[in-house]
PDB file of C-alpha atoms in Angstrom:
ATOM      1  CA  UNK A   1       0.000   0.000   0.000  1.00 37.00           C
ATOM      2  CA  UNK A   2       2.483   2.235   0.802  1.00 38.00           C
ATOM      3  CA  UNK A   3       4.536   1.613  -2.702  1.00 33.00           C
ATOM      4  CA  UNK A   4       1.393   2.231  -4.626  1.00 34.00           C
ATOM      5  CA  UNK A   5       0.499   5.495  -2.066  1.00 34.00           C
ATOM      6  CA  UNK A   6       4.508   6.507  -3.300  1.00 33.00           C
ATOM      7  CA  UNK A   7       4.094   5.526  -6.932  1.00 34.00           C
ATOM      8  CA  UNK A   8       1.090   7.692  -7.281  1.00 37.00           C
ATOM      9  CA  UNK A   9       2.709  10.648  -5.769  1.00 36.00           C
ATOM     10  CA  UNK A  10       5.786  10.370  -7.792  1.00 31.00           C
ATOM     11  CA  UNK A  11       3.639   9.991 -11.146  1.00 34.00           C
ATOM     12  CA  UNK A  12       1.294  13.351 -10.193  1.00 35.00           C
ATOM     13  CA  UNK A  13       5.098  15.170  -9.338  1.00 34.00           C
ATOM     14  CA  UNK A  14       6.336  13.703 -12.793  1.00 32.00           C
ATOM     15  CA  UNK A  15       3.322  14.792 -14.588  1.00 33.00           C
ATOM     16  CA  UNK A  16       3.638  18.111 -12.793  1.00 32.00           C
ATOM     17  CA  UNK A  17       7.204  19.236 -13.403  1.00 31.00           C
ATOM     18  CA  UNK A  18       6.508  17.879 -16.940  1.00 37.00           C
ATOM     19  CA  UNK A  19       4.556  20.617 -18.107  1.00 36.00           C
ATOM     20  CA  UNK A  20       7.133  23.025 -16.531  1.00 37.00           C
ATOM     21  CA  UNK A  21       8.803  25.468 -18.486  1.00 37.00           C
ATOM     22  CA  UNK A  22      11.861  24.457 -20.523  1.00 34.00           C
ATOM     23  CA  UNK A  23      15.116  25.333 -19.639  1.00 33.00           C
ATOM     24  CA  UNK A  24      16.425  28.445 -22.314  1.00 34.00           C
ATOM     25  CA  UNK A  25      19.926  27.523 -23.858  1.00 35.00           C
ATOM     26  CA  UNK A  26      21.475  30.473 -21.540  1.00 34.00           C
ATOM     27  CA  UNK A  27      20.524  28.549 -18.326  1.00 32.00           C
ATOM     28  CA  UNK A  28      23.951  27.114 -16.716  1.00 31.00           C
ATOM     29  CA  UNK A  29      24.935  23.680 -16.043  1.00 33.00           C
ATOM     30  CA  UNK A  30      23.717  23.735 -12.526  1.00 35.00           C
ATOM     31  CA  UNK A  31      21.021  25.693 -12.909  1.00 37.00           C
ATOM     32  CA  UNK A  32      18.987  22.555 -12.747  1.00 38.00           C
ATOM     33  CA  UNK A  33      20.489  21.103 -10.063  1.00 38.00           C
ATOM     34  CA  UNK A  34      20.496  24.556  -7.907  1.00 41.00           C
ATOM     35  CA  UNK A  35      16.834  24.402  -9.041  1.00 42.00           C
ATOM     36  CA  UNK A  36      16.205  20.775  -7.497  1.00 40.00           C
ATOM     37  CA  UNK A  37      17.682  21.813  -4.508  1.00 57.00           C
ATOM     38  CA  UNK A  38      15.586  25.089  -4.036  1.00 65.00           C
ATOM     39  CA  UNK A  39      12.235  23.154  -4.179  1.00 78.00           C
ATOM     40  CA  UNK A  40      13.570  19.966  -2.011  1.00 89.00           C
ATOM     41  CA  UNK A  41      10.895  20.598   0.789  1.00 96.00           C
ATOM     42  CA  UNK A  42       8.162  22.352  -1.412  1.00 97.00           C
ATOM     43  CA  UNK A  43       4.962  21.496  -0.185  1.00 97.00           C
ATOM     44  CA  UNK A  44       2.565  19.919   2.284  1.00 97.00           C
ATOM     45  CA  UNK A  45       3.147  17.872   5.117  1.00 97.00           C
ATOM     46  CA  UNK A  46       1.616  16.085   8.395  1.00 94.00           C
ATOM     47  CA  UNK A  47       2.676  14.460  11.218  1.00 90.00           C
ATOM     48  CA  UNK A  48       0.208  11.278  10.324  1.00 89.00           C
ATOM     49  CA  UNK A  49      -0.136  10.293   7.459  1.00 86.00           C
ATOM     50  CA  UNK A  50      -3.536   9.426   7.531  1.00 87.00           C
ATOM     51  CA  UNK A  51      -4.898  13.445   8.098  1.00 88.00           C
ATOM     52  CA  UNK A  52      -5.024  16.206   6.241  1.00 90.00           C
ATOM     53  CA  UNK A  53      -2.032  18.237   5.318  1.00 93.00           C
ATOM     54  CA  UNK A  54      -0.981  20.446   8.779  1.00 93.00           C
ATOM     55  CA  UNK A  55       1.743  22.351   7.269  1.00 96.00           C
ATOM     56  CA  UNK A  56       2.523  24.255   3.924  1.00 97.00           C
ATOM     57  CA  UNK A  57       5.976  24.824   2.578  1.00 98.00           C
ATOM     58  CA  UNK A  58       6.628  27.027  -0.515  1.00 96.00           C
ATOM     59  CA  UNK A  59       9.135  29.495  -1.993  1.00 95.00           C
ATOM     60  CA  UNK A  60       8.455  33.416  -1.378  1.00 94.00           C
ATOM     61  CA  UNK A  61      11.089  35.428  -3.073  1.00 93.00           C
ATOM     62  CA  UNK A  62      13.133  32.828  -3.770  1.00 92.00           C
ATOM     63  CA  UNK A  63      13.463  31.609   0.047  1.00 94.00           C
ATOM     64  CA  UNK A  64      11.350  29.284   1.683  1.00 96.00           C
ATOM     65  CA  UNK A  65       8.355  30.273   4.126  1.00 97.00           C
ATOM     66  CA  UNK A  66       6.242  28.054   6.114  1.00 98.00           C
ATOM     67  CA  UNK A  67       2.369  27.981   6.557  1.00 97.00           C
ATOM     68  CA  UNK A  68       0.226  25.665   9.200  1.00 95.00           C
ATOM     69  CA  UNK A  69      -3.250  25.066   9.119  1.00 94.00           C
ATOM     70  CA  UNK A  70      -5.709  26.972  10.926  1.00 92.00           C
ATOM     71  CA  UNK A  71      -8.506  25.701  13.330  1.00 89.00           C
ATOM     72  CA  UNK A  72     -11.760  24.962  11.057  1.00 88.00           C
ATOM     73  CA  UNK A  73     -13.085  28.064  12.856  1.00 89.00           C
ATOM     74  CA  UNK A  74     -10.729  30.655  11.685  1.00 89.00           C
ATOM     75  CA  UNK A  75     -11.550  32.773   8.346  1.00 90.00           C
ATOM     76  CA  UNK A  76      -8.649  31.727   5.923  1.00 92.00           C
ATOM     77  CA  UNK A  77      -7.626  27.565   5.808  1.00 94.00           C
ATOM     78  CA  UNK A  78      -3.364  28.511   6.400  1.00 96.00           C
ATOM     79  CA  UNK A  79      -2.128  31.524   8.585  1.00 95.00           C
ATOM     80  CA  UNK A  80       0.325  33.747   7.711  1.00 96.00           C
ATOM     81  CA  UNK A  81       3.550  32.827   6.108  1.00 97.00           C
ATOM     82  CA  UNK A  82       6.732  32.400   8.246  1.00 96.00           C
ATOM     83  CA  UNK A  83      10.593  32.266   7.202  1.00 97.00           C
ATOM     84  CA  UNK A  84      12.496  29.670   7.169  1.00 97.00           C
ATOM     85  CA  UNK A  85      16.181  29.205   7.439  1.00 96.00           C
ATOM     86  CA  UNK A  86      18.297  26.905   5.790  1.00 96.00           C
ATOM     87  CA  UNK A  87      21.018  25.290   7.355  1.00 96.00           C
ATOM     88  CA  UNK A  88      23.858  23.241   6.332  1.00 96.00           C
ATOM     89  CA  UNK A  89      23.411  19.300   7.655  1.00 97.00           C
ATOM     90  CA  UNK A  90      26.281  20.110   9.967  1.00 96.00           C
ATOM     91  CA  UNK A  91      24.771  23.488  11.477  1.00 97.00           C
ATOM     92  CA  UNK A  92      21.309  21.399  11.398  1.00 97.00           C
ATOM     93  CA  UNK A  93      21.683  18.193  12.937  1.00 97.00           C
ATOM     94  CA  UNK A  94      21.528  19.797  16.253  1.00 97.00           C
ATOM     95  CA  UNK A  95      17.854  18.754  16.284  1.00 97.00           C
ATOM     96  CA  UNK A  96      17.913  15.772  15.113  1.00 97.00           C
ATOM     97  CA  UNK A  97      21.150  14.217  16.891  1.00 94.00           C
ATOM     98  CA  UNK A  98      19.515  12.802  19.890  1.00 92.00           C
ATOM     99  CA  UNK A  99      16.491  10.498  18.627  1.00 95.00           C
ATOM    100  CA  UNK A 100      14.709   7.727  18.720  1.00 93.00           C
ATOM    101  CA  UNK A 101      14.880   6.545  15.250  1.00 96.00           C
ATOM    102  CA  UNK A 102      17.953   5.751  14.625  1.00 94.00           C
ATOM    103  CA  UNK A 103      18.817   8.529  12.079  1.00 96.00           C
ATOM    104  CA  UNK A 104      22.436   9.343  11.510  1.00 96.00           C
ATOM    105  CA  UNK A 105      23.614  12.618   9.938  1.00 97.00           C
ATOM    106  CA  UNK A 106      25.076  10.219   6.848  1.00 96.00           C
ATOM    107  CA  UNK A 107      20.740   9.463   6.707  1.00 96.00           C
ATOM    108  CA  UNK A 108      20.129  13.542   5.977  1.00 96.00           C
ATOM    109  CA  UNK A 109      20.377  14.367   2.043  1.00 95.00           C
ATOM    110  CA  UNK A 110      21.251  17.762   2.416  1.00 93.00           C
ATOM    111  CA  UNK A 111      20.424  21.197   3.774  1.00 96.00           C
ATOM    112  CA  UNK A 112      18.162  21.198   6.601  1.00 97.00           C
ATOM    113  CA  UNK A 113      14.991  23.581   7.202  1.00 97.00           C
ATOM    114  CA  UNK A 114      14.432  25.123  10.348  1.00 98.00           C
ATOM    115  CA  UNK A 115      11.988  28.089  11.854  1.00 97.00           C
ATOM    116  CA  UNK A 116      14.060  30.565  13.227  1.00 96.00           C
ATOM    117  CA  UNK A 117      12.597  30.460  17.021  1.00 96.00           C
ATOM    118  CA  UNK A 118      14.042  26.628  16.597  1.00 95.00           C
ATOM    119  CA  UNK A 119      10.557  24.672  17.530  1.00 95.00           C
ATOM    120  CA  UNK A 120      10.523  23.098  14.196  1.00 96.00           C
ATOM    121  CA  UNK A 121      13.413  21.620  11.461  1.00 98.00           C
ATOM    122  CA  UNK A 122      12.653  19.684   8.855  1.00 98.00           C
ATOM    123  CA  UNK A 123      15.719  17.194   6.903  1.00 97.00           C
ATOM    124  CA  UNK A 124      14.663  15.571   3.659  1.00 97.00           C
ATOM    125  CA  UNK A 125      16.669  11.937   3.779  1.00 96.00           C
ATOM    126  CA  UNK A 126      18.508   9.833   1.350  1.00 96.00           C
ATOM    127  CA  UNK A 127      16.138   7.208  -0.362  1.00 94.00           C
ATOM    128  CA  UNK A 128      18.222   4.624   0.765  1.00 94.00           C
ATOM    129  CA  UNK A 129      18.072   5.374   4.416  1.00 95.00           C
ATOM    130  CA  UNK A 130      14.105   5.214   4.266  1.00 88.00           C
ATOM    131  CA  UNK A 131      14.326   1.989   2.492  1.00 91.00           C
ATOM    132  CA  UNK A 132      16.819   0.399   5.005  1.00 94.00           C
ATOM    133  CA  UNK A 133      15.886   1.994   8.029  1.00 95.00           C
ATOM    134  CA  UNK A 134      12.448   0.075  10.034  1.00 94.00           C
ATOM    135  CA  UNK A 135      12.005   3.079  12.053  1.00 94.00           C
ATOM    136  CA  UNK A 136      11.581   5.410   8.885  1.00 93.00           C
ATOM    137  CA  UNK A 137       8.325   5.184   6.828  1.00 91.00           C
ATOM    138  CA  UNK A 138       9.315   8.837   5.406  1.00 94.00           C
ATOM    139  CA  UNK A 139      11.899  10.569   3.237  1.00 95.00           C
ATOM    140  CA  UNK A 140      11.539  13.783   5.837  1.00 97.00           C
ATOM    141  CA  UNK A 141      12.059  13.360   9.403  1.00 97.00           C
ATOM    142  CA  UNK A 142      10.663  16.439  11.673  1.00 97.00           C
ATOM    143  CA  UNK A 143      12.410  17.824  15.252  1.00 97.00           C
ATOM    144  CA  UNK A 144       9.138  18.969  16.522  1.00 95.00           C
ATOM    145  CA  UNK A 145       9.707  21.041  20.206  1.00 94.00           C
ATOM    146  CA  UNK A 146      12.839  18.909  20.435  1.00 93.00           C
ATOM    147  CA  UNK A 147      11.234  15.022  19.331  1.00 96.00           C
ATOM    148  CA  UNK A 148      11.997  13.638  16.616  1.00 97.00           C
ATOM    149  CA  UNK A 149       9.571  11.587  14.335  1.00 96.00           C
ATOM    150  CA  UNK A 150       9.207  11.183  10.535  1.00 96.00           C
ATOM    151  CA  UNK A 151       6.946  13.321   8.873  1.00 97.00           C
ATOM    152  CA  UNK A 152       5.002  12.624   5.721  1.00 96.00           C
ATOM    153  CA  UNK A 153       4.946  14.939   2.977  1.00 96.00           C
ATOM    154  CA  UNK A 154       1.178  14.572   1.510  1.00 95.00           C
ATOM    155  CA  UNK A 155      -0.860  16.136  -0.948  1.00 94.00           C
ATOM    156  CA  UNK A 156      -1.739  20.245  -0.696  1.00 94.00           C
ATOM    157  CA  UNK A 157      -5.542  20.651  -0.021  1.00 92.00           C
ATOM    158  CA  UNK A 158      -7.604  23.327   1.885  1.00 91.00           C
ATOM    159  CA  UNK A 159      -9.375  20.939   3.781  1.00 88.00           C
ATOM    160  CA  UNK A 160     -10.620  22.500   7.202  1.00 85.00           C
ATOM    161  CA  UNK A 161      -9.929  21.173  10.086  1.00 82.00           C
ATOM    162  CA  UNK A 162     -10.476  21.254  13.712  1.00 80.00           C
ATOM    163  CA  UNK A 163      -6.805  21.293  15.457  1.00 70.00           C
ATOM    164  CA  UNK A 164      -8.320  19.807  18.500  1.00 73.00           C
ATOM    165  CA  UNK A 165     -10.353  16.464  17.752  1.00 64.00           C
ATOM    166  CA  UNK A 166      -8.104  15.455  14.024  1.00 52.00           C
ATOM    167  CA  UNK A 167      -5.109  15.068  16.022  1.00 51.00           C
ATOM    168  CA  UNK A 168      -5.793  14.346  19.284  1.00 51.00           C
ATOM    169  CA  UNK A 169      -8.260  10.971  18.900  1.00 52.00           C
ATOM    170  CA  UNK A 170      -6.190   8.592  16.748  1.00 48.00           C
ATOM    171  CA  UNK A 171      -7.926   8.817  13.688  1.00 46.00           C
TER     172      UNK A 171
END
């Protein structure tokens, strides 16, 4: 279930990115990969995978900001957006080092995404650590208030929701 949950996601983000804009013939060689690395944590994620998306990521700018989901009773579905700060893996693995999952900093697949009052990082992982670690089900892992968990990037959707029964009675 999960392969199939993965393969669909990767076809809609294939299909997606294939009816970008092409590259012009002045674009450098690394243009592409700067660009892969820009978007690496562009878009929505929650801490189970079975809810609705909780948080937003996007690209304001050119840097990244971060959005969470208001309660059902609030006028607009995601609140403000915040910065974010990217960090190298060194200068970020301060909130992932101590954990419960057995992630390494070799596990992390690059720079790491943090909110700047430090209650929140996000690390994207290397495929293979996913794949070979049991405790992962997740190519992101999430230092939430100083835990550490995997987090599940999902599909974007303004879906309202109320903050206090989705995610406190194990849906």
């Amino acid at each position: 279930m999960k392969f199939l949950v993965f393969a669909s996601a990767l076809s809609a983000a294939m299909m997606v990115t294939a009816c970008g804009d092409k590259p012009t013939e002045q674009a450098s060689v690394s243009a592409p990969e700067a660009d892969i690395q820009q978007t690496t944590y562009v878009g929505c994620y929650t801490i189970d995978k079975d809810t609705p998306a909780s948080i937003q990521i996007s690209l304001k700018d050119g840097k990244y900001v971060m959005q969470m989901k208001e309660d059902e009773s609030k006028a607009q579905v995601w609140d403000e957006p915040e910065p974010l700060t990217v960090l190298a893996k060194s200068d970020g693995w301060k909130y992932f080092s101590t954990n419960s999952i057995n992630l390494s900093m070799s596990d992390v697949a690059g720079e790491i995404i943090a909110r700047p009052d430090e209650v929140l990082a996000i690390a994207k992982l290397h495929e293979t650590s996913a794949n070979t670690n049991p405790m992962l089900d997740s190519h992101y892992a999430v230092s939430l208030m100083g835990a550490v968990n995997t987090i599940y990037q999902v599909a974007c959707d303004d879906k309202r929701i109320s903050l206090t029964s989705e995610f406190h009675q194990n849906k």
